[in-house]
Short mmCIF file of C-alpha atoms and ligand atoms in Angstrom, two decimals:
data_model
loop_
_atom_site.label_atom_id
_atom_site.label_comp_id
_atom_site.label_asym_id
_atom_site.label_seq_id
_atom_site.Cartn_x
_atom_site.Cartn_y
_atom_site.Cartn_z
CA UNK A 1 19.25 -18.89 1.91
CA UNK A 2 19.08 -19.13 5.68
CA UNK A 3 20.86 -21.78 7.74
CA UNK A 4 18.60 -24.82 8.07
CA UNK A 5 18.49 -24.52 11.87
CA UNK A 6 16.93 -21.06 11.81
CA UNK A 7 13.34 -20.94 13.00
CA UNK A 8 11.26 -18.56 10.89
CA UNK A 9 8.65 -16.68 12.90
CA UNK A 10 6.03 -14.37 11.42
CA UNK A 11 4.21 -11.91 13.67
CA UNK A 12 1.51 -9.64 12.28
CA UNK A 13 1.35 -6.18 13.83
CA UNK A 14 4.79 -6.31 15.41
CA UNK A 15 5.60 -2.62 15.41
CA UNK A 16 4.32 -1.99 18.95
CA UNK A 17 2.30 -3.27 21.89
CA UNK A 18 1.75 -7.00 22.33
CA UNK A 19 3.18 -7.81 18.88
CA UNK A 20 6.47 -6.12 19.71
CA UNK A 21 6.69 -8.00 23.04
CA UNK A 22 6.05 -11.26 21.16
CA UNK A 23 8.88 -10.45 18.71
CA UNK A 24 11.17 -9.67 21.65
CA UNK A 25 10.22 -12.83 23.58
CA UNK A 26 10.62 -15.11 20.54
CA UNK A 27 13.95 -13.58 19.57
CA UNK A 28 16.75 -16.06 19.84
CA UNK A 29 19.99 -16.60 18.01
CA UNK A 30 18.48 -19.43 15.99
CA UNK A 31 15.30 -17.51 15.08
CA UNK A 32 14.52 -14.97 12.42
CA UNK A 33 11.44 -12.84 12.87
CA UNK A 34 9.38 -11.18 10.17
CA UNK A 35 6.65 -8.80 11.22
CA UNK A 36 4.34 -6.43 9.44
CA UNK A 37 2.58 -3.24 10.33
CA UNK A 38 0.13 -0.91 8.69
CA UNK A 39 -1.33 2.40 9.71
CA UNK A 40 -2.09 5.88 8.44
CA UNK A 41 1.20 7.52 9.39
CA UNK A 42 3.80 5.48 7.54
CA UNK A 43 6.81 7.47 8.79
CA UNK A 44 5.81 7.03 12.44
CA UNK A 45 5.14 3.32 11.95
CA UNK A 46 8.47 2.84 10.20
CA UNK A 47 10.19 4.43 13.18
CA UNK A 48 8.25 2.11 15.52
CA UNK A 49 9.22 -0.88 13.36
CA UNK A 50 12.89 0.16 13.52
CA UNK A 51 12.58 0.19 17.31
CA UNK A 52 11.19 -3.38 17.30
CA UNK A 53 14.12 -4.49 15.10
CA UNK A 54 16.55 -2.95 17.60
CA UNK A 55 14.79 -4.57 20.58
CA UNK A 56 14.94 -7.98 18.88
CA UNK A 57 18.63 -7.49 18.06
CA UNK A 58 19.35 -6.65 21.72
CA UNK A 59 17.53 -9.87 22.68
CA UNK A 60 19.89 -11.81 20.40
CA UNK A 61 17.64 -12.23 17.36
CA UNK A 62 17.16 -10.90 13.87
CA UNK A 63 13.98 -9.17 12.71
CA UNK A 64 12.67 -7.55 9.58
CA UNK A 65 9.58 -5.35 9.36
CA UNK A 66 7.50 -5.13 6.20
CA UNK A 67 4.68 -2.76 5.38
CA UNK A 68 1.58 -4.87 4.65
CA UNK A 69 -2.12 -4.64 5.40
CA UNK A 70 -3.38 -8.00 6.71
CA UNK A 71 -6.88 -7.16 5.48
CA UNK A 72 -5.84 -7.14 1.80
CA UNK A 73 -5.20 -10.52 0.16
CA UNK A 74 -2.67 -9.22 -2.35
CA UNK A 75 -0.61 -7.56 0.41
CA UNK A 76 -0.66 -10.72 2.54
CA UNK A 77 0.50 -12.77 -0.44
CA UNK A 78 3.28 -10.29 -1.21
CA UNK A 79 4.34 -10.31 2.48
CA UNK A 80 4.67 -14.11 2.58
CA UNK A 81 6.24 -14.21 -0.91
CA UNK A 82 8.96 -11.85 0.32
CA UNK A 83 9.63 -14.13 3.29
CA UNK A 84 9.64 -17.29 1.15
CA UNK A 85 12.02 -15.65 -1.35
CA UNK A 86 14.42 -14.84 1.48
CA UNK A 87 14.29 -17.88 3.72
CA UNK A 88 12.01 -20.47 2.08
CA UNK A 89 9.96 -21.50 5.11
CA UNK A 90 7.59 -20.36 7.88
CA UNK A 91 7.67 -22.23 11.19
CA UNK A 92 5.45 -20.04 13.37
CA UNK A 93 2.69 -17.57 12.50
CA UNK A 94 1.31 -15.29 15.21
CA UNK A 95 -1.86 -13.52 14.04
CA UNK A 96 -1.64 -10.52 16.35
CA UNK A 97 -2.59 -7.43 14.30
CA UNK A 98 -5.84 -5.96 15.49
CA UNK A 99 -7.83 -2.75 15.75
CA UNK A 100 -10.88 -1.49 17.65
CA UNK A 101 -13.65 0.89 16.51
CA UNK A 102 -15.92 0.95 19.55
CA UNK A 103 -19.56 2.05 19.65
CA UNK A 104 -22.81 0.76 21.07
CA UNK A 105 -24.59 -1.59 18.68
CA UNK A 106 -27.36 0.93 17.98
CA UNK A 107 -24.83 3.54 16.87
CA UNK A 108 -22.20 1.37 15.25
CA UNK A 109 -21.41 2.47 11.71
CA UNK A 110 -21.27 -0.14 8.98
CA UNK A 111 -17.78 1.10 8.07
CA UNK A 112 -16.56 0.44 11.64
CA UNK A 113 -18.04 -3.05 11.60
CA UNK A 114 -16.34 -3.76 8.27
CA UNK A 115 -12.97 -2.29 9.31
CA UNK A 116 -12.71 -4.36 12.48
CA UNK A 117 -13.92 -7.60 10.89
CA UNK A 118 -11.47 -7.05 8.00
CA UNK A 119 -8.37 -6.60 10.14
CA UNK A 120 -9.22 -8.78 13.16
CA UNK A 121 -10.85 -11.78 11.46
CA UNK A 122 -10.29 -11.67 7.70
CA UNK A 123 -6.61 -10.80 8.35
CA UNK A 124 -5.95 -14.02 10.33
CA UNK A 125 -7.94 -15.99 7.71
CA UNK A 126 -5.80 -14.64 4.85
CA UNK A 127 -2.52 -15.13 6.72
CA UNK A 128 -3.50 -18.62 7.92
CA UNK A 129 -4.50 -19.66 4.41
CA UNK A 130 -1.08 -18.75 3.01
CA UNK A 131 0.85 -20.04 6.03
CA UNK A 132 -0.93 -23.41 6.16
CA UNK A 133 -0.06 -24.05 2.51
CA UNK A 134 3.60 -23.52 3.39
CA UNK A 135 3.42 -25.45 6.69
CA UNK A 136 1.55 -28.39 5.14
CA UNK A 137 4.39 -28.81 2.62
CA UNK A 138 6.91 -28.64 5.47
CA UNK A 139 4.88 -31.15 7.52
CA UNK A 140 5.02 -28.88 10.53
CA UNK A 141 4.21 -25.47 11.92
CA UNK A 142 2.56 -23.47 14.66
CA UNK A 143 -0.20 -20.89 14.36
CA UNK A 144 -1.12 -18.75 17.36
CA UNK A 145 -4.09 -16.42 17.06
CA UNK A 146 -4.41 -13.47 19.43
CA UNK A 147 -8.07 -13.41 20.36
CA UNK A 148 -9.44 -11.61 23.43
CA UNK A 149 -11.20 -12.20 26.72
CA UNK A 150 -14.19 -10.36 25.22
CA UNK A 151 -14.51 -13.04 22.55
CA UNK A 152 -15.58 -15.34 25.39
CA UNK A 153 -17.48 -12.83 27.58
CA UNK A 154 -18.97 -10.24 25.22
CA UNK A 155 -18.46 -6.54 25.94
CA UNK A 156 -20.68 -3.49 25.79
CA UNK A 157 -19.66 -1.17 22.96
CA UNK A 158 -17.60 -3.74 21.05
CA UNK A 159 -20.03 -5.78 18.93
CA UNK A 160 -17.65 -5.66 15.95
CA UNK A 161 -14.52 -6.51 17.94
CA UNK A 162 -16.21 -9.23 19.99
CA UNK A 163 -17.68 -10.83 16.87
CA UNK A 164 -14.22 -10.83 15.28
CA UNK A 165 -12.45 -12.23 18.35
CA UNK A 166 -15.11 -14.92 18.93
CA UNK A 167 -14.90 -15.74 15.21
CA UNK A 168 -11.14 -16.08 15.57
CA UNK A 169 -11.66 -18.80 18.18
CA UNK A 170 -13.84 -20.67 15.65
CA UNK A 171 -11.18 -20.17 12.97
CA UNK A 172 -8.56 -21.50 15.41
CA UNK A 173 -10.50 -24.71 16.12
CA UNK A 174 -11.32 -25.37 12.47
CA UNK A 175 -7.78 -24.74 11.26
CA UNK A 176 -6.50 -26.97 14.08
CA UNK A 177 -8.76 -29.82 12.91
CA UNK A 178 -7.96 -29.34 9.22
CA UNK A 179 -4.16 -29.26 9.65
CA UNK A 180 -3.50 -31.63 12.56
CA UNK A 181 -2.63 -34.42 10.11
CA UNK A 182 0.10 -32.15 8.70
CA UNK A 183 1.62 -31.64 12.15
CA UNK A 184 0.46 -28.01 12.28
CA UNK A 185 -0.90 -26.95 15.69
CA UNK A 186 -3.27 -24.00 15.92
CA UNK A 187 -4.14 -22.32 19.22
CA UNK A 188 -5.44 -19.01 20.48
CA UNK A 189 -4.26 -16.76 23.29
CA UNK A 190 -7.02 -14.60 24.79
CA UNK A 191 -5.55 -11.63 26.63
CA UNK A 192 -7.56 -9.73 29.22
CA UNK A 193 -6.93 -6.05 30.00
CA UNK A 194 -3.38 -5.36 28.76
CA UNK A 195 -1.40 -2.14 29.06
CA UNK A 196 -0.93 -1.00 25.42
CA UNK A 197 -1.96 1.86 23.11
CA UNK A 198 -5.24 0.00 22.49
CA UNK A 199 -6.31 0.33 26.15
CA UNK A 200 -4.57 3.68 26.82
CA UNK A 201 -7.43 5.43 25.04
CA UNK A 202 -10.11 4.07 27.40
CA UNK A 203 -11.72 6.62 29.75
CA UNK A 204 -10.36 6.56 33.35
CA UNK A 205 -13.77 5.45 34.66
CA UNK A 206 -13.74 2.38 32.42
CA UNK A 207 -10.13 1.54 33.39
CA UNK A 208 -10.94 1.80 37.11
CA UNK A 209 -13.97 -0.47 36.73
CA UNK A 210 -11.94 -3.00 34.74
CA UNK A 211 -9.13 -3.05 37.30
CA UNK A 212 -11.66 -3.72 40.05
CA UNK A 213 -12.79 -6.84 38.19
CA UNK A 214 -9.30 -8.40 37.95
CA UNK A 215 -8.62 -10.82 40.85
CA UNK A 216 -4.83 -10.42 40.47
CA UNK A 217 -5.35 -6.66 40.90
CA UNK A 218 -3.36 -5.29 37.97
CA UNK A 219 -3.48 -4.82 34.21
CA UNK A 220 -1.55 -7.40 32.23
CA UNK A 221 1.64 -6.45 30.44
CA UNK A 222 2.45 -7.25 26.80
CA UNK A 223 5.15 -9.53 28.23
CA UNK A 224 2.52 -11.58 30.12
CA UNK A 225 0.87 -12.33 26.78
CA UNK A 226 4.20 -12.95 25.03
CA UNK A 227 5.07 -15.66 27.58
CA UNK A 228 1.90 -17.60 26.70
CA UNK A 229 2.67 -17.27 22.98
CA UNK A 230 6.24 -18.46 23.56
CA UNK A 231 4.92 -21.53 25.35
CA UNK A 232 2.50 -22.41 22.53
CA UNK A 233 5.29 -21.90 19.99
CA UNK A 234 7.70 -24.12 21.95
CA UNK A 235 8.37 -27.86 21.73
CA UNK A 236 6.72 -28.18 25.15
CA UNK A 237 3.34 -27.46 23.51
CA UNK A 238 3.65 -30.03 20.72
CA UNK A 239 0.54 -31.97 21.86
CA UNK A 240 -1.71 -28.93 22.33
CA UNK A 241 -3.99 -27.86 19.49
CA UNK A 242 -7.38 -26.14 19.08
CA UNK A 243 -7.15 -24.57 22.55
CA UNK A 244 -7.70 -21.10 23.95
CA UNK A 245 -5.20 -19.98 26.60
CA UNK A 246 -6.62 -17.15 28.70
CA UNK A 247 -4.14 -14.59 30.07
CA UNK A 248 -6.26 -12.23 32.12
CA UNK A 249 -5.31 -12.17 35.80
CA UNK A 250 -8.45 -14.15 36.61
CA UNK A 251 -10.82 -11.58 35.06
CA UNK A 252 -12.63 -14.44 33.29
CA UNK A 253 -12.62 -18.00 34.59
P1 NAP B 301 -1.77 -2.00 19.39
O1 NAP B 301 -0.77 -1.51 20.38
O2 NAP B 301 -2.80 -1.07 18.88
O3 NAP B 301 -0.97 -2.68 18.17
C1 NAP B 301 -1.67 -3.21 17.08
C2 NAP B 301 -0.67 -3.69 16.05
O4 NAP B 301 -1.42 -4.17 14.92
C3 NAP B 301 0.23 -2.60 15.55
O5 NAP B 301 1.51 -3.13 15.30
C4 NAP B 301 -0.44 -2.20 14.23
O6 NAP B 301 0.45 -1.65 13.28
C5 NAP B 301 -0.94 -3.52 13.74
N1 NAP B 301 -1.98 -3.36 12.75
C6 NAP B 301 -3.16 -2.71 12.88
N2 NAP B 301 -3.87 -2.80 11.74
C7 NAP B 301 -3.12 -3.54 10.88
C8 NAP B 301 -3.30 -4.01 9.55
N3 NAP B 301 -4.42 -3.72 8.88
N4 NAP B 301 -2.32 -4.75 8.99
C9 NAP B 301 -1.19 -5.04 9.67
N5 NAP B 301 -0.95 -4.63 10.92
C10 NAP B 301 -1.90 -3.89 11.52
O7 NAP B 301 -2.59 -3.22 19.97
P2 NAP B 301 -2.24 -4.31 21.09
O8 NAP B 301 -2.93 -3.91 22.33
O9 NAP B 301 -0.79 -4.60 21.08
O10 NAP B 301 -3.07 -5.55 20.50
C11 NAP B 301 -2.46 -6.63 19.81
C12 NAP B 301 -3.49 -7.73 19.67
O11 NAP B 301 -3.93 -8.13 20.97
C13 NAP B 301 -4.73 -7.29 18.91
O12 NAP B 301 -5.20 -8.35 18.11
C14 NAP B 301 -5.72 -7.02 20.02
O13 NAP B 301 -7.04 -7.15 19.60
C15 NAP B 301 -5.33 -8.07 21.02
N6 NAP B 301 -5.76 -7.79 22.38
C16 NAP B 301 -5.34 -6.68 23.05
C17 NAP B 301 -5.77 -6.46 24.36
C18 NAP B 301 -5.35 -5.26 25.15
O14 NAP B 301 -5.87 -5.09 26.27
N7 NAP B 301 -4.44 -4.44 24.68
C19 NAP B 301 -6.65 -7.35 24.96
C20 NAP B 301 -7.07 -8.48 24.25
C21 NAP B 301 -6.61 -8.68 22.96
P3 NAP B 301 0.67 -0.06 13.22
O15 NAP B 301 1.59 0.21 14.38
O16 NAP B 301 1.28 0.13 11.90
O17 NAP B 301 -0.67 0.55 13.41
#
């Protein structure tokens, strides 16, 4: 069993990008971080997960990465069961794992709609369902859902992703209302245009146009997003629930 003082933090999709920065930012001597990851190339992802563990250790924390697909109920249950067996509680859940499968609405394949909705919306639903059961018994917890600026604005070529991220805002508000009496706060962070693998694949023309629409004149970093998550996970945010915190350099206001 863990020391009572340890804060147990669960981050989905922590092997790289924003999730890794969140793990790094939330690392502290009194925290223990569990993250999951899931992709086609298991060896590469395990190497990436090992890197996250090392980064967290350098930041003074402890992390463990587990292979689990957030879109599959049995894998989510097994992921949380493993955590509960080890440490017996979950204080913070960050629903960060996400994918894109972009195409114009007219050309979007049903499989791409289903894949994005499964990971980006059903994943947070499954994880929140398990985590709220645990947090309700503890009479306390924090859930932070990583939505997106496009969930508020819409975006050409991302009907699936936008529907999922807008849906996640609805899930955030409903979970916040349902669990407020159990002292569980639920908020969303909506990043704008952030420098990760997800945006690296965008054509140069699209990147240039996006940059031109950001008043602060730069892409965001994963660390910019991690700071907002750290605030919502902190004691300073105890009276904030059901909110969406936009981190976008002024791209949407
Ligand atoms: P990323 O670099 O592509 O990382 C995505 C993470 O999610 C990876 O750790 C990945 O694991 C994990 N993942 C993907 N599918 C999964 C599944 N089925 N089960 C468990 N884990 C899974 O993306 P990112 O840019 O850091 O994005 C993180 C979050 O921020 C996403 O929800 C994204 O929608 C959101 N966001 C990003 C931006 C942006 O500009 N980058 C803007 C707004 C919102 P593997 O490494 O194993 O694939």
